[in-house]
N, CA, C and O of each residue as an XYZ file, in Angstrom:
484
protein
N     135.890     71.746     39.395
C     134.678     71.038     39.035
C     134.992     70.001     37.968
O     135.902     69.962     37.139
N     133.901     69.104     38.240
C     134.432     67.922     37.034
C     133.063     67.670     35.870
O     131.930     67.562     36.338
N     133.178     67.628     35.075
C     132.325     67.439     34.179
C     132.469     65.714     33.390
O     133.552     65.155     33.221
N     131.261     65.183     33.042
C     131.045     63.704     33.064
C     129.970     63.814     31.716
O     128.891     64.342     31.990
N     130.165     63.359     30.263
C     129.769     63.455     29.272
C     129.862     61.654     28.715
O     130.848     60.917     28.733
N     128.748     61.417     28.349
C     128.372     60.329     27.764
C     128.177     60.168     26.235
O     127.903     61.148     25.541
N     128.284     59.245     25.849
C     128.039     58.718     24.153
C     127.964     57.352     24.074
O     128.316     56.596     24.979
N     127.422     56.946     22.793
C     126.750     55.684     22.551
C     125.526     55.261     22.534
O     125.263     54.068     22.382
N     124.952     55.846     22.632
C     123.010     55.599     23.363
C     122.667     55.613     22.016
O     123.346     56.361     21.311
N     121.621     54.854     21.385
C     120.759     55.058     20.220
C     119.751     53.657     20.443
O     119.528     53.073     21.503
N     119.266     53.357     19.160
C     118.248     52.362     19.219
C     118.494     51.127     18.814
O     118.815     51.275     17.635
N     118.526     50.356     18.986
C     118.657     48.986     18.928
C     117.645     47.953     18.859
O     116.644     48.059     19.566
N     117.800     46.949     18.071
C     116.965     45.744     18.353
C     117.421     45.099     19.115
O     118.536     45.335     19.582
N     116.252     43.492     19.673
C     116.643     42.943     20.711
C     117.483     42.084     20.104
O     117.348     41.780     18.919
N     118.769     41.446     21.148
C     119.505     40.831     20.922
C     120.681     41.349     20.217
O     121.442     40.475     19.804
N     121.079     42.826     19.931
C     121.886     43.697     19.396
C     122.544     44.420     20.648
O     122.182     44.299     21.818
N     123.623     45.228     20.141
C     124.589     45.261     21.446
C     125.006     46.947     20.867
O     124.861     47.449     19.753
N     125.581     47.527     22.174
C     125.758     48.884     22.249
C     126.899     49.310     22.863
O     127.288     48.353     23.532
N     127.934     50.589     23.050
C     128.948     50.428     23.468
C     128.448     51.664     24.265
O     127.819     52.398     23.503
N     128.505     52.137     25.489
C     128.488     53.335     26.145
C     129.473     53.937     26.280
O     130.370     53.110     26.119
N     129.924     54.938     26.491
C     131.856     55.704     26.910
C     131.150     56.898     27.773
O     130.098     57.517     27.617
N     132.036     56.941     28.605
C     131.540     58.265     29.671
C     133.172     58.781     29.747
O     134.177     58.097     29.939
N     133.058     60.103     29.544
C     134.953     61.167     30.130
C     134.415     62.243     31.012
O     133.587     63.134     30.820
N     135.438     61.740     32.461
C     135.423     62.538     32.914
C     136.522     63.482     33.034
O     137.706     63.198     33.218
N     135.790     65.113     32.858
C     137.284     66.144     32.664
C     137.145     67.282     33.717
O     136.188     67.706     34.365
N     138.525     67.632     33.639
C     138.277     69.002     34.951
C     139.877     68.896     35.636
O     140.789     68.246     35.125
N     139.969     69.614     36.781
C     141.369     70.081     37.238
C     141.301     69.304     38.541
O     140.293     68.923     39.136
N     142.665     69.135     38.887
C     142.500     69.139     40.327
C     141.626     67.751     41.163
O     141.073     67.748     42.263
N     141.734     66.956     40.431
C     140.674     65.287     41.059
C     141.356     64.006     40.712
O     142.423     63.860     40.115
N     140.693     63.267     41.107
C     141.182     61.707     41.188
C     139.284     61.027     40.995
O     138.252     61.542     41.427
N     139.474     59.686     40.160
C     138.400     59.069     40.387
C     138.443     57.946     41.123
O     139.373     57.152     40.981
N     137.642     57.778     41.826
C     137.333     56.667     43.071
C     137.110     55.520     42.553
O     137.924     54.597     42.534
N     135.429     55.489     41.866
C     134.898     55.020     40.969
C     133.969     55.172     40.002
O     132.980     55.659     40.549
N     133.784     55.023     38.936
C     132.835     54.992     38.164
C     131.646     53.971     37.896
O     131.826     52.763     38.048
N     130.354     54.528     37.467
C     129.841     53.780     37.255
C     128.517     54.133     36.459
O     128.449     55.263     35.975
N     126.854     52.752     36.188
C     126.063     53.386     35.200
C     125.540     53.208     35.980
O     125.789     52.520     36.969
N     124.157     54.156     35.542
C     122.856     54.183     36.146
C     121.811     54.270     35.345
O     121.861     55.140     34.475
N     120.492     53.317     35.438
C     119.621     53.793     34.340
C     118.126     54.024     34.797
O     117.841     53.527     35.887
N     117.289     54.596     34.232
C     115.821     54.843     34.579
C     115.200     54.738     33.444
O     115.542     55.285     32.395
N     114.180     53.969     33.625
C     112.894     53.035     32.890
C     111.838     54.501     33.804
O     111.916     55.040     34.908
N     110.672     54.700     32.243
C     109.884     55.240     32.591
C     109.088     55.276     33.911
O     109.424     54.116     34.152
N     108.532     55.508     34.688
C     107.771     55.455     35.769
C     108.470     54.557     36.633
O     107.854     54.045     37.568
N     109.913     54.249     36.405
C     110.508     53.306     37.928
C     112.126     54.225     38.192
O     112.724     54.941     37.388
N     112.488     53.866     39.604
C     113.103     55.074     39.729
C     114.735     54.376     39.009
O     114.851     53.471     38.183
N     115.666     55.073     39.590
C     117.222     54.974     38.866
C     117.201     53.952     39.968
O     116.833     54.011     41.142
N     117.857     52.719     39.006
C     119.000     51.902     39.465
C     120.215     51.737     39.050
O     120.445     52.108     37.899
N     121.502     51.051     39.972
C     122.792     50.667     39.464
C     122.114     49.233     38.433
O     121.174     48.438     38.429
N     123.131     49.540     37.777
C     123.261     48.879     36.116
C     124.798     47.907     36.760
O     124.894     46.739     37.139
N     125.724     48.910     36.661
C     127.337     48.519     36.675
C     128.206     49.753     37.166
O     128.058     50.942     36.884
N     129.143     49.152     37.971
C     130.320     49.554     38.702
C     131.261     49.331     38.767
O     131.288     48.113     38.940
N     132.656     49.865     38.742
C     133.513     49.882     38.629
C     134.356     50.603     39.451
O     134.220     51.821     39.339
N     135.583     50.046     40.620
C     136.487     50.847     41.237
C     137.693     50.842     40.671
O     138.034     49.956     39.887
N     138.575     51.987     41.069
C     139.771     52.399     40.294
C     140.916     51.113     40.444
O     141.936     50.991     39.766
N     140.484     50.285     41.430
C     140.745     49.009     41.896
C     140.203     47.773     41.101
O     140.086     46.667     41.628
N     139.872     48.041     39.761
C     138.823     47.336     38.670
C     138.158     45.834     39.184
O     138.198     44.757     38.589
N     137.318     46.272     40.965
C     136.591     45.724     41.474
C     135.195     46.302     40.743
O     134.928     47.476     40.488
N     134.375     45.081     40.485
C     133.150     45.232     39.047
C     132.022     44.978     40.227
O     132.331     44.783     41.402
N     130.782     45.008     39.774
C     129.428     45.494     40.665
C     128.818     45.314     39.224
O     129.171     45.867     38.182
N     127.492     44.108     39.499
C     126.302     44.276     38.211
C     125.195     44.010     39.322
O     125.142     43.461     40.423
N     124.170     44.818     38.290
C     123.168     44.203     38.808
C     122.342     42.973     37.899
O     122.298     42.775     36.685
N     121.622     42.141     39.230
C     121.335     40.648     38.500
C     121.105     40.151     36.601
O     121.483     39.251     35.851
N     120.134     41.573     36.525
C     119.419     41.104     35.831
C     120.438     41.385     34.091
O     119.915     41.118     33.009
N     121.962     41.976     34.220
C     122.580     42.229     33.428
C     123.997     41.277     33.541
O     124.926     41.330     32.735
N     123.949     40.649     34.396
C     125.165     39.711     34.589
C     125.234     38.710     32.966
O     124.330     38.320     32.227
N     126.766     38.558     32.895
C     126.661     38.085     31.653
C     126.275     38.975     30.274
O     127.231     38.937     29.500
N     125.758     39.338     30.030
C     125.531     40.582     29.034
C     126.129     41.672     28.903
O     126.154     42.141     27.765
N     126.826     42.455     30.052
C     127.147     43.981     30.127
C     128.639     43.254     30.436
O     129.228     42.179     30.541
N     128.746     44.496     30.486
C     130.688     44.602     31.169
C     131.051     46.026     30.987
O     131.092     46.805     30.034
N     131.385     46.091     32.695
C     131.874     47.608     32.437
C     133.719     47.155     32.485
O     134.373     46.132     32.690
N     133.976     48.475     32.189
C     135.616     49.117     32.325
C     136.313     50.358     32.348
O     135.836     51.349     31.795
N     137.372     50.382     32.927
C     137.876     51.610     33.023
C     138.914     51.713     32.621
O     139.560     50.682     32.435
N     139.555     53.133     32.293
C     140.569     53.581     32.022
C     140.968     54.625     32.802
O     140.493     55.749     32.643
N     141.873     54.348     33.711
C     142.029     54.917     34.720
C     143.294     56.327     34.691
O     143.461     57.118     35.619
N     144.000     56.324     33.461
C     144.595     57.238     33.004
C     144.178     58.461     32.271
O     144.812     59.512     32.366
N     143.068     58.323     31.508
C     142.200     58.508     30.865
C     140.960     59.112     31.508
O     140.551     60.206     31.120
N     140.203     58.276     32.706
C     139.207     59.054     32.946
C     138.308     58.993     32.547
O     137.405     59.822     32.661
N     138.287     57.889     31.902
C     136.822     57.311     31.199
C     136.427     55.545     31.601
O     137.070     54.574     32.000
N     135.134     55.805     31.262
C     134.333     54.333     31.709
C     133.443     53.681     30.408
O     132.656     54.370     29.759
N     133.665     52.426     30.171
C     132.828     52.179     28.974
C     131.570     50.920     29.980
O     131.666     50.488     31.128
N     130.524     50.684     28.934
C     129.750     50.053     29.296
C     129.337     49.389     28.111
O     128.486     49.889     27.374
N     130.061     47.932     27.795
C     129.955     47.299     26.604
C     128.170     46.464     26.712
O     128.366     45.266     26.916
N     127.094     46.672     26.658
C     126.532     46.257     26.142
C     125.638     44.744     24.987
O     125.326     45.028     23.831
N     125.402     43.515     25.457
C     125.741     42.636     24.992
C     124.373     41.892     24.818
O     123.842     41.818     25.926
N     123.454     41.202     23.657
C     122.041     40.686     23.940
C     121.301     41.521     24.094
O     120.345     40.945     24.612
N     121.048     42.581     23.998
C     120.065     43.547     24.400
C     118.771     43.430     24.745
O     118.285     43.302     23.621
N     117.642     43.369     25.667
C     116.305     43.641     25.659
C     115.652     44.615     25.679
O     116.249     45.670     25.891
N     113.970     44.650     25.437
C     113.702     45.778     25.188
C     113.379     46.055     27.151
O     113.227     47.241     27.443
N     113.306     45.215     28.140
C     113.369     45.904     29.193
C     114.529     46.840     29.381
O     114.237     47.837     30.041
N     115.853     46.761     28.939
C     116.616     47.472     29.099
C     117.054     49.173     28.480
O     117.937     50.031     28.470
N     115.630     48.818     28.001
C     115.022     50.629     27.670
C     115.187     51.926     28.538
O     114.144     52.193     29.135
N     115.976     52.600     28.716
C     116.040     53.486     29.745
C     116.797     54.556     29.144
O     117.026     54.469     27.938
N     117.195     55.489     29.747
C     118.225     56.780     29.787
C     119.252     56.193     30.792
O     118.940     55.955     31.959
N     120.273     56.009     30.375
C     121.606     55.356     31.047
C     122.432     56.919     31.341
O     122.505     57.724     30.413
N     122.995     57.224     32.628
C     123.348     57.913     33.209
C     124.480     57.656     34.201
O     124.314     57.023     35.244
N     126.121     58.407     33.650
C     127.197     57.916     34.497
C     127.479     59.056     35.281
O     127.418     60.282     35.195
N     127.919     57.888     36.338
C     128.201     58.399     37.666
C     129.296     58.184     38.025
O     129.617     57.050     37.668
N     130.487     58.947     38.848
C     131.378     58.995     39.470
C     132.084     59.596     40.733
O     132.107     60.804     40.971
N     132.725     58.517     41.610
C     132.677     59.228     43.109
C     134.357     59.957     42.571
O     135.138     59.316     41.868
N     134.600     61.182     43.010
C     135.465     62.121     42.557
C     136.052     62.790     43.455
O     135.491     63.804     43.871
N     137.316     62.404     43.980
C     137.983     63.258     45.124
C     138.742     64.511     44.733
O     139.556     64.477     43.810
N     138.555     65.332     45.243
C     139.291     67.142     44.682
C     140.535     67.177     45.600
O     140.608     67.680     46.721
N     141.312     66.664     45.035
C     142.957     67.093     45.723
C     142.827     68.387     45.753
O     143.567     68.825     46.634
N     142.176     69.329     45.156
C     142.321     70.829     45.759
C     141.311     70.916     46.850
O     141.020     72.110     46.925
N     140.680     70.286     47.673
C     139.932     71.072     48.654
C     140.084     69.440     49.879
O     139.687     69.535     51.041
N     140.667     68.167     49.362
C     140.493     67.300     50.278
C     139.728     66.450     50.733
O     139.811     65.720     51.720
N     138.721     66.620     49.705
C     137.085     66.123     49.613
C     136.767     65.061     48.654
O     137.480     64.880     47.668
N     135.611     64.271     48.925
C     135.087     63.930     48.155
C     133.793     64.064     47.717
O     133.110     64.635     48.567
N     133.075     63.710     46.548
C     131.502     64.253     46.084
C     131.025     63.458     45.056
O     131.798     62.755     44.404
N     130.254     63.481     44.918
C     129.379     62.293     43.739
C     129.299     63.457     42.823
O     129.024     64.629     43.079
N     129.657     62.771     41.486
C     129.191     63.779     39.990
C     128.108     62.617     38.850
O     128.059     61.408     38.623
N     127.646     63.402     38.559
C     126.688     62.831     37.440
C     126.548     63.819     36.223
O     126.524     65.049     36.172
N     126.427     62.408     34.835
C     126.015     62.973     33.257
C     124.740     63.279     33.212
O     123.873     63.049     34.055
N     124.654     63.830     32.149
C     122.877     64.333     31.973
C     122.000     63.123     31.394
O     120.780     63.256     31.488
N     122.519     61.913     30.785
C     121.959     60.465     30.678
C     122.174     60.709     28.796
O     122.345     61.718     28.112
N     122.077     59.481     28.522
C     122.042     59.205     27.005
C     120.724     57.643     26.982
O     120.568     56.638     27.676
N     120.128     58.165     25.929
C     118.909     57.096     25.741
C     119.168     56.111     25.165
O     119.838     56.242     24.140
N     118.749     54.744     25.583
C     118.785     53.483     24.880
C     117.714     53.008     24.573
O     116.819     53.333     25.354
N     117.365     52.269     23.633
C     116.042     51.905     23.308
C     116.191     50.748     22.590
O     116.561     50.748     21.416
N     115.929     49.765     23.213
C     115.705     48.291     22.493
C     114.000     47.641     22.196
O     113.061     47.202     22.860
N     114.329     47.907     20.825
C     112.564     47.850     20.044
C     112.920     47.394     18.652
O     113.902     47.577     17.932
N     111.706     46.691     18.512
C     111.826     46.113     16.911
C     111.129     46.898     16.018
O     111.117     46.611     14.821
């Protein structure tokens, strides 16, 4: 099993910037790719940013220019640098990673329990 733990989330004003870090740990896997996900009250989860172990990148529109993800592919971790902040970008940010188990031959989607961001004056 793989476990996927996040840090960085706190509050911010607009136009202030944030660093996210996600590690993923456990036996026996390889990561595919990583990536964020976030949810705004009453709207459902969308991709934010993506990243393949192939450090082929994925944003969505409305963060192009501002964000930047990356990986560390030795390591096992994903950051999500954060850049300009708005307060639409208020959500619980939540990483995700597609995770193949060299012990069983498989692959499976894993997810963090989310870390909160909050851009407010």
């Amino acid at each position: 099993q793989v476990q996927l733990v996040e840090s960085g989330g706190g509050l911010v004003q607009p136009g202030g910037s944030l660093r996210l870090s996600c590690a993923a740990s456990g036996r026996d896997f390889r990561v595919t790719s990583m990536g964020w996900y976030r949810q705004a009250p009453g709207k459902e989860r969308e991709l934010v940013a993506l990243i393949t172990s192939g450090s082929t990148t994925t944003y969505v529109e409305s963060v192009k220019g501002r964000f930047t993800i990356s990986m560390d592919n030795a390591k096992n971790t994903v950051d999500l640098q954060m850049n300009s902040l708005r307060p639409e970008d208020t959500a619980i940010y939540y990483c995700n990673a597609v995770v193949w188990s060299t012990a069983w031959g498989r692959s499976y989607i894993d997810w963090g329990q989310g870390t909160q961001v909050t851009v407010s004056s």
